Short mmCIF file of C-alpha atoms in Angstrom, two decimals:
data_model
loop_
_atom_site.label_atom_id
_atom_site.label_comp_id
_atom_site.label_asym_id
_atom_site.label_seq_id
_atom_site.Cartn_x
_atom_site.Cartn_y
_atom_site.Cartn_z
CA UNK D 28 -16.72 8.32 -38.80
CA UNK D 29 -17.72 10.60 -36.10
CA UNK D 30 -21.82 9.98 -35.37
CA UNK D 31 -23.90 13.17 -33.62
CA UNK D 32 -25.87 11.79 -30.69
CA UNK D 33 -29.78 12.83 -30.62
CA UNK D 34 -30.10 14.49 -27.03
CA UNK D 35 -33.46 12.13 -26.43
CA UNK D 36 -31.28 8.91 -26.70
CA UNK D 37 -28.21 10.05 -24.37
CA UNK D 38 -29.57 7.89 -22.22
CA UNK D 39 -30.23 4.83 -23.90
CA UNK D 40 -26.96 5.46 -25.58
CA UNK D 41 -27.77 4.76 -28.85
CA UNK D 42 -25.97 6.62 -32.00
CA UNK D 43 -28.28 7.96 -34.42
CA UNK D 44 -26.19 8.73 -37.63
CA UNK D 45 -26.89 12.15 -39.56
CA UNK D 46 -27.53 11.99 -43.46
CA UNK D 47 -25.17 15.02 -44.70
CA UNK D 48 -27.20 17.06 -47.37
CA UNK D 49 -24.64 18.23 -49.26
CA UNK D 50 -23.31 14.84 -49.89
CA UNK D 51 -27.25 13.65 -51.14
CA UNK D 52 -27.62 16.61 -53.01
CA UNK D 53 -24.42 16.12 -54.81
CA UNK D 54 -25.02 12.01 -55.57
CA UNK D 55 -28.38 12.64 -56.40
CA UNK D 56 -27.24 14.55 -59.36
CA UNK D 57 -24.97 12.17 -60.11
CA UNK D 58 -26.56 9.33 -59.86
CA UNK D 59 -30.01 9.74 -61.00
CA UNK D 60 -27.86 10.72 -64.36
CA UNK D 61 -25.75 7.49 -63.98
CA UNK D 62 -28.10 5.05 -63.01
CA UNK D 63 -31.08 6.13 -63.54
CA UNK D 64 -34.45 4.42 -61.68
CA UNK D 65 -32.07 2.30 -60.34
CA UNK D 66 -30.70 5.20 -58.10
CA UNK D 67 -34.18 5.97 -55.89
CA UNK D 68 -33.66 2.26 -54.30
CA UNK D 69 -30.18 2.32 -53.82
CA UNK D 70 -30.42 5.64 -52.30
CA UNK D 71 -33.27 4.28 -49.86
CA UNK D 72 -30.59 1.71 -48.32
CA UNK D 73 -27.67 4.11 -48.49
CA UNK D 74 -29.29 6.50 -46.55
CA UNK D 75 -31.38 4.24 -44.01
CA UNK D 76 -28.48 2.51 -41.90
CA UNK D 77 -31.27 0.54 -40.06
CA UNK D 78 -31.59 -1.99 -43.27
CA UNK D 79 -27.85 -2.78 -43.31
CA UNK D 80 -26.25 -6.11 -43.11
CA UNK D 81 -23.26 -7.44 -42.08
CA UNK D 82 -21.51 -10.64 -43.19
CA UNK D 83 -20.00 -13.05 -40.55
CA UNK D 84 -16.42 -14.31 -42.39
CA UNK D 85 -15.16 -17.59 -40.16
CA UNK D 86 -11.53 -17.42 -39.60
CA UNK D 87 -10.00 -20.92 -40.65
CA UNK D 88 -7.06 -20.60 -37.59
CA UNK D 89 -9.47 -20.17 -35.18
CA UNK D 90 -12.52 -22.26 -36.42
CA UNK D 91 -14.73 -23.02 -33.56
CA UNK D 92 -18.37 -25.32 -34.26
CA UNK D 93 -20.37 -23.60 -31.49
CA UNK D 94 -19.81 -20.50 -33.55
CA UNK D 95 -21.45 -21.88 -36.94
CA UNK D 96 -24.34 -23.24 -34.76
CA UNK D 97 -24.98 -19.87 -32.75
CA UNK D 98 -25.02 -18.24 -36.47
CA UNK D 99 -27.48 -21.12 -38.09
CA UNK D 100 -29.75 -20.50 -34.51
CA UNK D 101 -29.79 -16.46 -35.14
CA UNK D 102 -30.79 -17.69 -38.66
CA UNK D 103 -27.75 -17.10 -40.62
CA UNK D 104 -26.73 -19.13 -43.58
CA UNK D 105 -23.28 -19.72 -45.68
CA UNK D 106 -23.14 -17.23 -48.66
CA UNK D 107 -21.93 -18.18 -51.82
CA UNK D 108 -23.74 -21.38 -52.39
CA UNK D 109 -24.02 -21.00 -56.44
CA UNK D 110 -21.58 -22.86 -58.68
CA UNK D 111 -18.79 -20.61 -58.44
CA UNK D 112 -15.53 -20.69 -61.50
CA UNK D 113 -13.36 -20.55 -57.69
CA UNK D 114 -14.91 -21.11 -54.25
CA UNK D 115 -12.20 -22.85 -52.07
CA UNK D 116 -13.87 -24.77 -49.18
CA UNK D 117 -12.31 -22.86 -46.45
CA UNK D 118 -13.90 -19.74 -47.32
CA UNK D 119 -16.71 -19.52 -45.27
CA UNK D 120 -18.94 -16.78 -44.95
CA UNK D 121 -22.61 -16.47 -43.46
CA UNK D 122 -25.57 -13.85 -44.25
CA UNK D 123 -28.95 -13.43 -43.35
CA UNK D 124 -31.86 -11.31 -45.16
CA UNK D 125 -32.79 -9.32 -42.04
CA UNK D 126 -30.69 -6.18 -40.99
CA UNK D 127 -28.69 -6.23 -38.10
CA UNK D 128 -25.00 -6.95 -36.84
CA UNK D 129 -23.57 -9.92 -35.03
CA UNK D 130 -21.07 -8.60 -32.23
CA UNK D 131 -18.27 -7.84 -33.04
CA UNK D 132 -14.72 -9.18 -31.17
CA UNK D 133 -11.78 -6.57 -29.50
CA UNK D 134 -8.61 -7.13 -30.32
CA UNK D 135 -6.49 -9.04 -27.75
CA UNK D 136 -2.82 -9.62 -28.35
CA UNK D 137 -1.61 -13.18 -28.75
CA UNK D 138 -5.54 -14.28 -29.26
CA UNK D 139 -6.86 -15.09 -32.99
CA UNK D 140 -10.34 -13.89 -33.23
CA UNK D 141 -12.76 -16.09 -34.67
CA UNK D 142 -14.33 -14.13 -37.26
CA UNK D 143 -14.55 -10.50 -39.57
CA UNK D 144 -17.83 -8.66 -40.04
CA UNK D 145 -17.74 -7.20 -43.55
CA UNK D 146 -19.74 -6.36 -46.24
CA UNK D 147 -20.36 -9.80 -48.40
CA UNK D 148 -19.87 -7.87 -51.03
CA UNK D 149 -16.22 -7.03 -50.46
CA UNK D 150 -15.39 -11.04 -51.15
CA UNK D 151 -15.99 -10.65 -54.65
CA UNK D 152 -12.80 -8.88 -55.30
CA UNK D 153 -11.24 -11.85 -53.77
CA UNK D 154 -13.30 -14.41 -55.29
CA UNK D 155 -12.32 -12.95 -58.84
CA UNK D 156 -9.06 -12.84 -57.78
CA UNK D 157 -8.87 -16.53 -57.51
CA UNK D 158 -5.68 -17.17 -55.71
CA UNK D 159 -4.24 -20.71 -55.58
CA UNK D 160 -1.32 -22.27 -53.23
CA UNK D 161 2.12 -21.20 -53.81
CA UNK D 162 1.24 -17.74 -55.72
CA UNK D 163 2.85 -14.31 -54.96
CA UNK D 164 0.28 -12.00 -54.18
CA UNK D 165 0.49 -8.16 -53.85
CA UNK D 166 -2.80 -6.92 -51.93
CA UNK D 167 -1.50 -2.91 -53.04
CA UNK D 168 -4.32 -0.61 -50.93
CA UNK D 169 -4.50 -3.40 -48.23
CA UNK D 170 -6.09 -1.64 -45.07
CA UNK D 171 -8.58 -2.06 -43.25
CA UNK D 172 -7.33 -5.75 -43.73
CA UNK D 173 -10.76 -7.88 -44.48
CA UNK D 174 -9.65 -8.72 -47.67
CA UNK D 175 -6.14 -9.44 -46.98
CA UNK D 176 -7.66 -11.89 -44.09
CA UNK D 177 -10.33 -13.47 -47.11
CA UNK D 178 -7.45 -14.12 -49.50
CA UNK D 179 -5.77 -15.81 -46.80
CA UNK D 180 -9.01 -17.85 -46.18
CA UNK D 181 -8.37 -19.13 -49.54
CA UNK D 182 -5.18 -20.18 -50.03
CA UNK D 183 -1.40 -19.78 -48.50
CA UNK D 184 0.20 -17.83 -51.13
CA UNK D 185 3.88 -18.25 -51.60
CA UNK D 186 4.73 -14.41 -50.72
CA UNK D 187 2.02 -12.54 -49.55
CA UNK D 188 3.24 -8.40 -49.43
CA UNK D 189 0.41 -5.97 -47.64
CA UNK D 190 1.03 -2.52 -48.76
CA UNK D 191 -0.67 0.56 -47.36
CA UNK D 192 0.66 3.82 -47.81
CA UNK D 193 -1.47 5.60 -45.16
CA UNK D 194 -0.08 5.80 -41.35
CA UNK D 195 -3.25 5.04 -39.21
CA UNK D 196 -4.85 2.53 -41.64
CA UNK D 197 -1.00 0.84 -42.34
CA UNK D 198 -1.19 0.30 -38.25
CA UNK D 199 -5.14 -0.59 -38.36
CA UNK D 200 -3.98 -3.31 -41.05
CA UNK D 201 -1.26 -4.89 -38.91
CA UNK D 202 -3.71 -4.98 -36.02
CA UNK D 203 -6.42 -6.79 -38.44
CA UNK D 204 -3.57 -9.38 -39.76
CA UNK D 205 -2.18 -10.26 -35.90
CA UNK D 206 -6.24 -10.68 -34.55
CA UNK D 207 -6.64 -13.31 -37.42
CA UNK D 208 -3.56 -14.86 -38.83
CA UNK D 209 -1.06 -16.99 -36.55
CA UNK D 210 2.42 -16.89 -35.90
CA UNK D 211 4.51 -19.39 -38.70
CA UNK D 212 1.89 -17.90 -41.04
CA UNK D 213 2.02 -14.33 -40.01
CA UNK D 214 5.88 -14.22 -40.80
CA UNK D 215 5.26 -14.88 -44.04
CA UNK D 216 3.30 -11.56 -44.86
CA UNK D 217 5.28 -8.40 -45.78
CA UNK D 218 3.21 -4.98 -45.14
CA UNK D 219 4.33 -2.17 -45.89
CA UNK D 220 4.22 1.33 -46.11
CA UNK D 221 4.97 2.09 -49.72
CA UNK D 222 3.37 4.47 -52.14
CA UNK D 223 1.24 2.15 -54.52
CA UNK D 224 2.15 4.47 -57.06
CA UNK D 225 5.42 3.25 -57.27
CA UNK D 226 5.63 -0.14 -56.10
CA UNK D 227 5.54 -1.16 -59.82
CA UNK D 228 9.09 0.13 -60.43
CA UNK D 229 10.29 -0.98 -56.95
CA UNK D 230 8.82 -4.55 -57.68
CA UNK D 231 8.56 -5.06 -60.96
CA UNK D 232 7.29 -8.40 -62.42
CA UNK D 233 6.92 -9.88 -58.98
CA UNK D 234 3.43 -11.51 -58.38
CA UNK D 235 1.18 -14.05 -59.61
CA UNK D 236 -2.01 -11.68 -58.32
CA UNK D 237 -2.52 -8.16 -57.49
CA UNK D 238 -5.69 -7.18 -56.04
CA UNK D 239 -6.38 -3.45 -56.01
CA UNK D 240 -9.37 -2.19 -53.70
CA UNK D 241 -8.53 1.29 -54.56
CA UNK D 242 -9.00 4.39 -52.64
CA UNK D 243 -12.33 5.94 -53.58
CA UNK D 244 -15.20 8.08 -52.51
CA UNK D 245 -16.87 6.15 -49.73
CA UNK D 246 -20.47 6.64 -50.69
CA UNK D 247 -22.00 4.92 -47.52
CA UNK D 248 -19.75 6.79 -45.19
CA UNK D 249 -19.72 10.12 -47.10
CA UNK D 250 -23.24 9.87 -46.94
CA UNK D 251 -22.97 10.47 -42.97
CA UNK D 252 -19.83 13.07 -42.85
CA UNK D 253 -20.42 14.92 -39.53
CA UNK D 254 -17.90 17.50 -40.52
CA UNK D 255 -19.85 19.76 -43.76
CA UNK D 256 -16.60 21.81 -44.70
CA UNK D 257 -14.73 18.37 -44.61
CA UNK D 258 -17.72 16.98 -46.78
CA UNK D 259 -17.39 19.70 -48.76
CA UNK D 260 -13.49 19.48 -50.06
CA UNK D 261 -14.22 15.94 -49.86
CA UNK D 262 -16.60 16.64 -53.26
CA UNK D 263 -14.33 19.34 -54.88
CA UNK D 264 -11.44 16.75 -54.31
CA UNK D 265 -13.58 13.87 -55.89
CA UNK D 266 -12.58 14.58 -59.65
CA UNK D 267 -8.78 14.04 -58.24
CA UNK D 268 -9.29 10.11 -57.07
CA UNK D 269 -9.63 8.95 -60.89
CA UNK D 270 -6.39 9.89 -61.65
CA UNK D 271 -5.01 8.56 -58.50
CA UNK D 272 -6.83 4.91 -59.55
CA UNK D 273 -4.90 5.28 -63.19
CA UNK D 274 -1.64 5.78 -61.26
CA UNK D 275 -2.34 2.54 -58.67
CA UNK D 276 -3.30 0.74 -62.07
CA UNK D 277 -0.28 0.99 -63.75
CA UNK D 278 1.75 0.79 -60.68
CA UNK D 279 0.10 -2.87 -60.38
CA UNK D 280 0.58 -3.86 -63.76
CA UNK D 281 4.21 -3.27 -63.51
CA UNK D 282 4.31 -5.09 -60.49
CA UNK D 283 2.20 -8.16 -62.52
CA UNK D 284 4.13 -11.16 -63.80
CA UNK D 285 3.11 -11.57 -67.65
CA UNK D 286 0.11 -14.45 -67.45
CA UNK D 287 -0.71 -12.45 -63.92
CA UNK D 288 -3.99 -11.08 -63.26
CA UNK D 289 -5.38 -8.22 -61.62
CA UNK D 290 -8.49 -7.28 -59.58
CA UNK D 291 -9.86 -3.23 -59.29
CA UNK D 292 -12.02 -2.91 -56.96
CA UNK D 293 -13.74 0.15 -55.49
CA UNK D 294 -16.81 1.11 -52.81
CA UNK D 295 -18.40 3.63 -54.99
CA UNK D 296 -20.60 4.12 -57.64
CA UNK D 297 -19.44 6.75 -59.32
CA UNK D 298 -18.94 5.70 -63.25
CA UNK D 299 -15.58 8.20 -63.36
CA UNK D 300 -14.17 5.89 -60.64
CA UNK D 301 -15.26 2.27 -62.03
CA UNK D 302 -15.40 1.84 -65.62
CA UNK D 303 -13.79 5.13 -66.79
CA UNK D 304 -10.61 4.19 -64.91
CA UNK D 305 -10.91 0.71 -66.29
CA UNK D 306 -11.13 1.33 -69.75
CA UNK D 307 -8.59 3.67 -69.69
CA UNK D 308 -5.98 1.19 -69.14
CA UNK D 309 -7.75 -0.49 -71.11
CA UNK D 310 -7.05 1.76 -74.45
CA UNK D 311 -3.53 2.94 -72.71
CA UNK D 312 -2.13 -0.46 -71.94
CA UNK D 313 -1.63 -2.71 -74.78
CA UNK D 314 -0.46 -5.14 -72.88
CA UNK D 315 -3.59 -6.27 -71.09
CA UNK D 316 -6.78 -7.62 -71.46
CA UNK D 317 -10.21 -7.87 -69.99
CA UNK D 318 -11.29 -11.35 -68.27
CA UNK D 319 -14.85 -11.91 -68.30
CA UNK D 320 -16.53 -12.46 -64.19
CA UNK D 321 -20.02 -13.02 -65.58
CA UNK D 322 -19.85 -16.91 -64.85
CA UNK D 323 -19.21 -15.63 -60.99
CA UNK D 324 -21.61 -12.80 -61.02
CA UNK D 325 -24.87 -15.03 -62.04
CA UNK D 326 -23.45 -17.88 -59.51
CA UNK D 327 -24.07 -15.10 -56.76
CA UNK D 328 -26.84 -13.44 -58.68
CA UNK D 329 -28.98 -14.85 -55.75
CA UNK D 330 -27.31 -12.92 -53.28
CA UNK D 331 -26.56 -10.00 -55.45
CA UNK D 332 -28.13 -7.24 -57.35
CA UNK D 333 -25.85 -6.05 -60.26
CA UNK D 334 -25.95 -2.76 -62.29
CA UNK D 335 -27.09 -4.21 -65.50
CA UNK D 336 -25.58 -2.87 -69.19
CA UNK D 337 -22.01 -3.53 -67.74
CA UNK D 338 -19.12 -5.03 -69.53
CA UNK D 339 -18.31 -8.90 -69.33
CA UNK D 340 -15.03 -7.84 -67.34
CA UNK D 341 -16.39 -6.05 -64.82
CA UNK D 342 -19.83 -6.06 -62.27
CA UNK D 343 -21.49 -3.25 -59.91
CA UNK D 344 -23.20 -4.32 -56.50
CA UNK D 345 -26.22 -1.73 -55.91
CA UNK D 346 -27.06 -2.47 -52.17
CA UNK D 347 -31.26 -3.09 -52.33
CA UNK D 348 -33.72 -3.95 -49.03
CA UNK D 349 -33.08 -7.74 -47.99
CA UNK D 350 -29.94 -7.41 -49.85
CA UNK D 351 -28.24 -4.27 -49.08
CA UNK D 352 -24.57 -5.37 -50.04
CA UNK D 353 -22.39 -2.82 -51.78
CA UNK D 354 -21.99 -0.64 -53.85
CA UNK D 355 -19.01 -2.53 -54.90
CA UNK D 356 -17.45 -2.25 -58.08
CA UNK D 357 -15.39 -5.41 -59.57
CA UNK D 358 -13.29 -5.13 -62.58
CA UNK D 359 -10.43 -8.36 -63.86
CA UNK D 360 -7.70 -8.11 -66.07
CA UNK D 361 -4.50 -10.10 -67.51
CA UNK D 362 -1.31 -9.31 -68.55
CA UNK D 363 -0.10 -10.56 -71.60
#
């Protein structure tokens, strides 16, 4: 995401990020007809990056006690307190109400860092997904990585495969996995570079889990798109991505062991791209079924702000002032 510097603050080098109209114009349409009065606050975070938070996710192989104290001082505290269905004690994640960022760590081969800044809300895919010790897990759309790294958090699955089809995010995601996951471990991850749209006839019947966080129109970064003609395509191009998310769907419920269960997930909140695609399968599948996340959405309700009027099998973050996580989109399903 290329940001246009603002000649007056060259020299205090800051970055002051650009809201791209045709992008606004184009969700405001959109979204005031999708969500209604909700849209006007949502649209106030999206578009002010000054009120954005970022979560602090502890890495387990690198835990370090001076680190949790420095975060408690600058008046962080751990997320997810509620009584989650699946909350392994290892997952450990801090948040604070006011904006800002904790630093973030470079890469430096052969040293774990000691923690991921994400959105919080990008944990609930994994929290749904509710992996347990000894399961074979196929993360399908895996880079940038934070997920992959929260699902290891959790538990040490028995096969863990990594798949991302793109060049520069398939390298980004190996980068991620080496900064936070150490050697015996690490050897027991597969990425690859596979087309999700096929790894369900490749592998079929393989995993326990598949979490799919699937490519989607980035409304927080689209928002800011330096490049208008780029922006523009980007739109035209958008009714494209639903079929795309059908295609990764089915690929994954191939790949799904009967009993197995599946997580969509998405960073938009476009309605074509969340529950459309969902209850698609839904009617086109007979051979799964919806699993109902309420019980975790009100355990995080304190944290959260959901869409409300959605399905039992399926939650939307809208990011609001204090709480500006999301959007995030979270959808569970079984195969029979």
């Amino acid at each position: 995401l290329l940001l246009s510097l603002k000649p007056e603050n060259k020299t205090k080098g800051k970055l002051q990020k650009q809201i791209c109209q045709v992008v606004l114009d184009h969700f405001e349409k959109q979204y005031t007809t999708e969500l209604g009065d909700a849209w006007t606050s949502v649209r106030d975070v999206l578009t002010y990056p000054l009120c954005w938070q970022h979560a602090v996710l502890l890495n387990k192989f690198s835990q370090s006690a001076e680190l949790e104290n420095s975060l408690r001082v600058k008046g962080y505290h751990p997320a997810f307190q509620g009584p989650l269905p699946y909350r392994p004690a290892s997952l450990k994640c801090y948040i604070r109400r006011t904006p800002g960022r904790f630093p973030a760590q470079k890469h430096h081969a052969g040293k774990l860092k000691e923690y991921y800044l994400l959105n919080a809300a990008s944990l609930l895919p994994v929290l749904a997904l509710e992996v347990k010790d000894g399961e074979d897990v196929l993360d399908l759309c895996a880079a940038p990585g934070g997920k992959s790294v929260a699902i290891l958090q959790c538990a040490y699955p028995g096969q863990f495969h990594c798949n991302e089809y793109d060049d520069l995010r398939s390298r980004w995601l190996k980068q991620t996995i080496e900064s936070f996951i150490p050697d015996p471990l690490i050897n027991l991850i597969m990425v690859s570079k596979l087309d999700g749209r096929q790894i369900g006839d490749l592998k079929p019947e393989l995993y326990d889990k598949v979490l799919v966080d699937a490519p989607c129109s980035n409304d927080r970064s689209w928002l800011f798109s330096s490049d208008i003609q780029q922006a523009t395509l980007r739109l035209m191009q958008r009714k494209e991505l639903s079929s795309v998310q059908f295609q990764l769907l089915r690929s994954a419920i191939k790949a799904l062991r009967p009993g197995g269960s599946l997580v969509y997930s998405t960073c938009t909140l476009s309605k074509a791209e969340n529950s459309d695609v969902i209850n698609l399968i839904l009617n086109s599948c007979s051979n799964v079924i919806p699993v109902d996340i309420s019980e975790m959405a009100k355990a995080v309700s304190q944290e959260f702000t959901f869409l409300s009027g959605t399905q039992q099998h399926e939650l939307l973050v809208l990011p609001e002032k204090g709480r500006a996580w999301g959007p995030m989109y979270v959808a569970k399903l079984k195969k029979m």
